[in-house]
């Protein structure tokens, strides 16, 4: 394979890259019409995020005194954008370059573009309507009537299916997931017994979250977003990340993910605004990270302070490059990056 900058390979890549620009322009126009303010947070932060399985790029900031201070390239602009919500911005959006280490493959790049947007004072279900609009715009801008990934296809103009995580696990994995949950507490033994009963292999030392992840990847995700997009809604509270609990069921959270062609595109929340609960989750995730990977990231104390005055809001992050991939039918993410990481 010649390098991406060779004229013959660039000629093959160029139609998808121009489609990328059209998709971005269409979305920017829609956001402006919806009265979103586009913001551009700095990528260098005191904390890259506090999810156990996300790995950041670290660097040293040298001060005028010559002293080094550890900093990180953000894995999401979320903390910075929520500070802007606390400052009083009601609707904000960002096309942000983000960095995640240990991630490379057909659907992953260590550096990629995340489209993230927030609506203060609006329910998280409005984000589902936003997602449907994004699929429409991407297809129209790319000049296609179908999203594709490999042999999988999805109609971007069809109303997305809305499916709870519990129903998806029951349908595709034969597992009653919520039977192993009590609020945020989980029962690994109960879920392990269900896996054994269905013949799904898990390790004796797998945690509840490990088993959920394995079931999701192997049994559930391959069935999502075929024919039409799927909104996988109401994640267990133990998998809530930065989402608030659902008001009608203490076992689940206001969190959903968008899938098309079996590919995860977006992760949306009814945002948690309880700073004490957020601190507890961060510390638990960092304890897990230290056990698994031997490292932990600092907590952004300014973010937790800002969370105390942040209004009720909904927010979502969408993998923009993946959306372009599906709209152009590109087989891998580097095909829709103007200059791929490492110039490969």
Coordinates of C-alpha atoms in Angstrom, one line a residue:
X1 CA 0.0 0.0 0.0
X2 CA 1.5 3.4 -1.0
X3 CA 1.6 6.1 1.6
X4 CA -1.5 8.2 2.0
X5 CA 0.2 11.2 0.4
X6 CA 1.0 9.4 -2.8
X7 CA -1.1 11.0 -5.6
X8 CA -2.7 7.8 -6.7
X9 CA -3.8 6.8 -3.1
X10 CA -4.9 10.4 -2.3
X11 CA -7.1 10.3 -5.5
X12 CA -8.8 7.2 -4.1
X13 CA -9.3 8.7 -0.7
X14 CA -10.3 12.2 -1.7
X15 CA -14.0 11.6 -2.4
X16 CA -14.6 10.4 1.2
X17 CA -12.5 13.3 2.6
X18 CA -14.6 15.8 0.7
X19 CA -17.7 14.1 1.9
X20 CA -16.3 14.5 5.4
X21 CA -16.1 18.2 4.9
X22 CA -19.7 18.4 3.6
X23 CA -21.0 16.4 6.5
X24 CA -19.2 18.6 9.0
X25 CA -20.5 21.8 7.3
X26 CA -24.1 20.4 7.3
X27 CA -23.9 19.6 11.0
X28 CA -22.4 23.0 11.9
X29 CA -25.2 24.7 10.0
X30 CA -27.8 22.6 11.8
X31 CA -26.2 23.3 15.2
X32 CA -26.2 27.1 14.5
X33 CA -29.9 26.9 13.4
X34 CA -30.6 25.2 16.7
X35 CA -28.9 28.1 18.5
X36 CA -25.9 26.1 19.7
X37 CA -22.7 28.0 20.4
X38 CA -19.6 26.2 19.0
X39 CA -16.8 26.1 21.6
X40 CA -13.2 25.0 21.3
X41 CA -11.8 23.7 24.6
X42 CA -8.1 23.3 25.1
X43 CA -7.0 19.7 24.9
X44 CA -4.3 19.9 27.5
X45 CA -6.0 19.4 30.9
X46 CA -5.1 18.5 34.5
X47 CA -7.2 15.3 34.2
X48 CA -7.9 13.4 31.0
X49 CA -11.1 11.8 32.3
X50 CA -11.6 9.2 35.0
X51 CA -13.0 6.1 33.3
X52 CA -11.2 3.0 34.3
X53 CA -10.6 1.6 30.8
X54 CA -9.7 4.8 29.0
X55 CA -6.0 5.4 28.6
X56 CA -4.6 8.9 28.2
X57 CA -1.5 10.5 26.7
X58 CA 0.5 12.3 29.4
X59 CA 3.0 15.1 29.0
X60 CA 4.9 17.6 31.2
X61 CA 4.0 21.3 31.3
X62 CA 7.2 23.2 32.1
X63 CA 6.5 26.4 34.0
X64 CA 8.5 29.6 33.9
X65 CA 10.2 28.4 37.0
X66 CA 11.5 25.4 35.1
X67 CA 9.3 23.0 37.2
X68 CA 7.4 20.2 35.5
X69 CA 3.7 19.7 36.0
X70 CA 2.0 16.5 34.8
X71 CA -0.8 17.2 32.3
X72 CA -2.9 15.1 29.9
X73 CA -4.4 15.3 26.5
X74 CA -8.2 14.9 27.1
X75 CA -10.1 11.8 26.2
X76 CA -13.2 14.0 25.9
X77 CA -13.9 17.7 26.2
X78 CA -16.6 16.8 28.7
X79 CA -15.1 18.4 31.8
X80 CA -14.3 21.7 30.1
X81 CA -17.7 21.9 28.4
X82 CA -19.6 21.3 31.7
X83 CA -17.7 24.1 33.2
X84 CA -19.1 26.3 30.4
X85 CA -22.6 25.0 31.3
X86 CA -21.9 26.1 34.9
X87 CA -20.8 29.5 33.6
X88 CA -24.2 30.0 32.0
X89 CA -24.0 28.7 28.4
X90 CA -27.3 27.0 27.6
X91 CA -26.5 25.1 24.4
X92 CA -22.9 24.3 23.4
X93 CA -21.2 22.0 20.9
X94 CA -17.6 21.2 19.9
X95 CA -15.8 19.3 17.2
X96 CA -12.9 18.3 19.4
X97 CA -9.8 16.4 18.7
X98 CA -9.4 13.8 21.5
X99 CA -6.7 11.3 22.3
X100 CA -7.0 7.7 23.6
X101 CA -4.0 5.5 24.1
X102 CA -4.1 1.7 23.5
X103 CA -6.7 2.2 20.8
X104 CA -6.0 1.5 17.1
X105 CA -7.8 -0.6 14.5
X106 CA -10.4 -0.4 11.8
X107 CA -12.8 1.6 14.0
X108 CA -10.3 3.2 16.3
X109 CA -7.6 5.9 16.0
X110 CA -5.5 7.1 18.9
X111 CA -6.4 10.6 17.8
X112 CA -9.9 11.2 16.5
X113 CA -12.7 13.9 16.2
X114 CA -15.5 13.8 18.7
X115 CA -18.6 15.9 18.2
X116 CA -20.0 16.7 21.6
X117 CA -23.0 18.8 22.5
X118 CA -25.0 19.8 25.5
X119 CA -28.5 21.1 26.2
X120 CA -29.1 22.8 29.5
X121 CA -32.6 22.3 31.0
X122 CA -33.6 19.7 28.4
X123 CA -34.4 16.0 28.8
X124 CA -31.9 13.4 27.4
X125 CA -34.5 12.0 25.1
X126 CA -34.1 15.2 23.0
X127 CA -30.6 14.0 22.2
X128 CA -32.1 10.9 20.6
X129 CA -33.9 13.2 18.2
X130 CA -30.7 15.0 17.6
X131 CA -29.0 11.7 16.7
X132 CA -31.7 10.9 14.1
X133 CA -31.1 14.3 12.6
X134 CA -27.3 13.7 12.4
X135 CA -27.8 10.4 10.5
X136 CA -30.1 12.2 8.0
X137 CA -27.6 15.0 7.5
X138 CA -24.6 12.7 7.1
X139 CA -26.3 10.6 4.5
X140 CA -27.6 13.6 2.5
X141 CA -24.3 15.4 2.6
X142 CA -22.5 12.2 1.4
X143 CA -25.1 11.7 -1.3
X144 CA -26.2 8.3 -0.1
X145 CA -29.5 6.7 1.0
X146 CA -27.8 4.0 3.1
X147 CA -25.1 3.7 5.8
X148 CA -22.7 0.8 5.3
X149 CA -20.0 -1.0 7.3
X150 CA -18.8 -4.1 5.6
X151 CA -21.9 -6.2 4.7
X152 CA -24.1 -4.4 7.2
X153 CA -26.6 -1.7 6.1
X154 CA -28.8 0.9 7.9
X155 CA -31.4 3.3 6.6
X156 CA -30.4 6.7 8.0
X157 CA -33.9 8.1 7.3
X158 CA -35.8 5.4 9.3
X159 CA -36.9 6.2 12.8
X160 CA -34.4 4.6 15.2
X161 CA -35.4 1.6 17.3
X162 CA -35.3 2.4 21.0
X163 CA -34.3 -0.7 23.0
X164 CA -33.5 -0.9 26.7
X165 CA -30.3 -2.7 27.7
X166 CA -32.3 -5.1 29.8
X167 CA -34.5 -6.0 26.8
X168 CA -31.5 -6.3 24.5
X169 CA -29.7 -8.7 26.8
X170 CA -32.9 -10.8 27.2
X171 CA -33.5 -10.9 23.5
X172 CA -30.0 -11.5 22.2
X173 CA -28.1 -13.1 25.2
X174 CA -30.9 -14.9 27.1
X175 CA -29.9 -13.1 30.3
X176 CA -32.0 -11.2 32.8
X177 CA -29.4 -8.5 33.5
X178 CA -31.4 -6.5 36.0
X179 CA -31.9 -9.6 38.2
X180 CA -28.2 -9.2 39.1
X181 CA -28.6 -5.5 40.1
X182 CA -29.8 -3.8 43.2
X183 CA -29.4 0.0 42.8
X184 CA -25.8 0.5 42.0
X185 CA -24.8 -2.8 43.6
X186 CA -24.3 -5.9 41.4
X187 CA -24.2 -9.6 42.0
X188 CA -21.4 -11.2 39.9
X189 CA -22.3 -14.7 41.1
X190 CA -25.9 -14.4 39.9
X191 CA -24.8 -13.2 36.5
X192 CA -22.1 -15.9 36.2
X193 CA -24.8 -18.5 36.9
X194 CA -27.0 -17.1 34.1
X195 CA -24.0 -17.2 31.8
X196 CA -23.3 -20.8 32.7
X197 CA -27.0 -21.7 32.1
X198 CA -26.9 -20.2 28.6
X199 CA -23.5 -21.7 27.8
X200 CA -21.7 -18.4 27.5
X201 CA -18.1 -18.8 28.6
X202 CA -16.8 -16.4 31.4
X203 CA -13.8 -16.6 33.7
X204 CA -14.1 -17.4 37.4
X205 CA -12.4 -14.1 38.2
X206 CA -14.5 -12.0 35.8
X207 CA -16.2 -9.1 37.6
X208 CA -19.9 -8.3 36.9
X209 CA -18.8 -5.5 34.6
X210 CA -16.4 -7.8 32.8
X211 CA -19.2 -10.2 32.1
X212 CA -21.5 -7.4 31.0
X213 CA -18.9 -6.1 28.6
X214 CA -18.2 -9.6 27.1
X215 CA -22.0 -10.3 26.6
X216 CA -22.5 -6.9 25.1
X217 CA -19.6 -7.3 22.6
X218 CA -20.3 -10.9 21.7
X219 CA -24.1 -11.3 21.9
X220 CA -25.7 -7.9 21.7
X221 CA -23.8 -5.3 19.7
X222 CA -23.6 -7.4 16.5
X223 CA -27.5 -7.3 16.3
X224 CA -27.8 -3.5 16.7
X225 CA -28.4 -0.9 14.0
X226 CA -29.3 -3.2 11.1
X227 CA -31.9 -1.9 8.8
X228 CA -32.4 1.1 11.0
X229 CA -30.4 2.7 13.8
X230 CA -30.7 1.4 17.4
X231 CA -30.8 3.5 20.5
X232 CA -29.7 1.2 23.3
X233 CA -31.2 3.0 26.4
X234 CA -31.3 2.7 30.2
X235 CA -27.9 1.3 31.1
X236 CA -27.6 -0.3 34.5
X237 CA -26.7 2.2 37.2
X238 CA -23.4 0.4 37.7
X239 CA -22.5 1.3 34.1
X240 CA -23.8 4.9 34.4
X241 CA -20.5 6.7 34.0
X242 CA -21.5 10.4 34.3
X243 CA -25.3 9.8 33.9
X244 CA -27.9 10.4 36.6
X245 CA -30.2 7.6 37.9
X246 CA -33.5 7.1 36.1
X247 CA -36.4 8.5 38.2
X248 CA -38.6 5.4 37.8
X249 CA -36.1 2.6 38.4
X250 CA -33.2 2.7 40.8
X251 CA -31.3 0.0 38.9
X252 CA -30.8 2.0 35.7
X253 CA -29.5 5.4 34.5
X254 CA -30.4 8.0 31.9
X255 CA -27.7 6.7 29.5
X256 CA -28.0 5.6 25.9
X257 CA -25.8 4.6 23.0
X258 CA -26.5 5.0 19.3
X259 CA -25.7 2.1 17.0
X260 CA -25.8 1.8 13.2
X261 CA -24.5 -1.2 11.2
X262 CA -23.4 -2.8 14.5
X263 CA -21.1 0.1 15.1
X264 CA -21.4 2.3 18.2
X265 CA -21.6 5.9 17.2
X266 CA -22.6 8.0 20.3
X267 CA -23.0 7.9 24.0
X268 CA -25.6 10.2 25.6
X269 CA -26.5 11.1 29.2
X270 CA -29.0 12.8 31.4
X271 CA -26.1 14.4 33.2
X272 CA -25.3 13.7 36.8
X273 CA -25.1 17.0 38.8
X274 CA -24.5 15.4 42.3
X275 CA -20.8 16.3 42.9
X276 CA -20.5 14.0 45.9
X277 CA -21.8 11.0 43.9
X278 CA -19.6 12.0 40.9
X279 CA -16.5 12.0 43.2
X280 CA -17.5 8.6 44.6
X281 CA -17.7 7.2 41.0
X282 CA -14.4 8.7 40.0
X283 CA -12.6 7.3 43.0
X284 CA -14.1 3.9 42.4
X285 CA -13.1 3.9 38.8
X286 CA -9.6 5.1 39.6
X287 CA -9.3 2.3 42.3
X288 CA -10.2 -0.2 39.6
X289 CA -7.8 1.4 37.1
X290 CA -5.0 1.1 39.6
X291 CA -5.8 -2.6 40.2
X292 CA -6.0 -3.4 36.6
X293 CA -3.3 -1.2 35.0
X294 CA -1.2 0.1 37.8
X295 CA -2.0 3.8 37.3
X296 CA -4.6 6.4 38.2
X297 CA -5.4 9.9 36.9
X298 CA -6.0 12.9 39.1
X299 CA -9.5 14.2 39.7
X300 CA -10.3 17.6 38.3
X301 CA -11.4 19.4 41.5
X302 CA -12.5 22.5 39.5
X303 CA -14.9 20.3 37.6
X304 CA -16.5 18.9 40.8
X305 CA -16.8 22.4 42.1
X306 CA -18.4 23.6 38.9
X307 CA -20.8 20.6 39.0
X308 CA -22.3 22.0 42.1
X309 CA -23.7 25.0 40.2
X310 CA -24.2 23.3 36.8
X311 CA -27.9 23.3 35.7
X312 CA -29.7 20.1 34.8
X313 CA -28.6 19.2 31.4
X314 CA -28.3 16.4 28.8
X315 CA -25.1 15.8 26.8
X316 CA -23.7 13.5 24.2
X317 CA -20.5 12.5 22.4
X318 CA -20.5 11.2 18.9
X319 CA -17.6 9.7 17.0
X320 CA -17.6 11.9 14.0
X321 CA -15.0 9.9 12.0
X322 CA -17.2 6.8 12.5
X323 CA -20.2 8.6 11.2
X324 CA -18.3 9.6 8.1
X325 CA -17.1 6.0 7.7
X326 CA -20.6 4.7 7.5
X327 CA -21.9 7.5 5.3
X328 CA -19.1 6.9 2.8
X329 CA -18.9 3.2 3.1
X330 CA -15.2 3.4 4.1
X331 CA -13.8 0.1 5.4
X332 CA -11.6 1.7 8.1
X333 CA -11.3 4.9 10.0
X334 CA -8.0 6.1 8.5
X335 CA -9.7 6.3 5.1
X336 CA -11.7 9.3 6.4
X337 CA -8.8 11.1 8.2
X338 CA -7.1 13.8 6.1
X339 CA -3.8 12.9 7.7
X340 CA -3.8 9.6 9.6
X341 CA -1.9 9.2 12.9
X342 CA 1.6 8.2 12.2
X343 CA 1.2 9.1 8.5
X344 CA 0.3 5.5 7.6

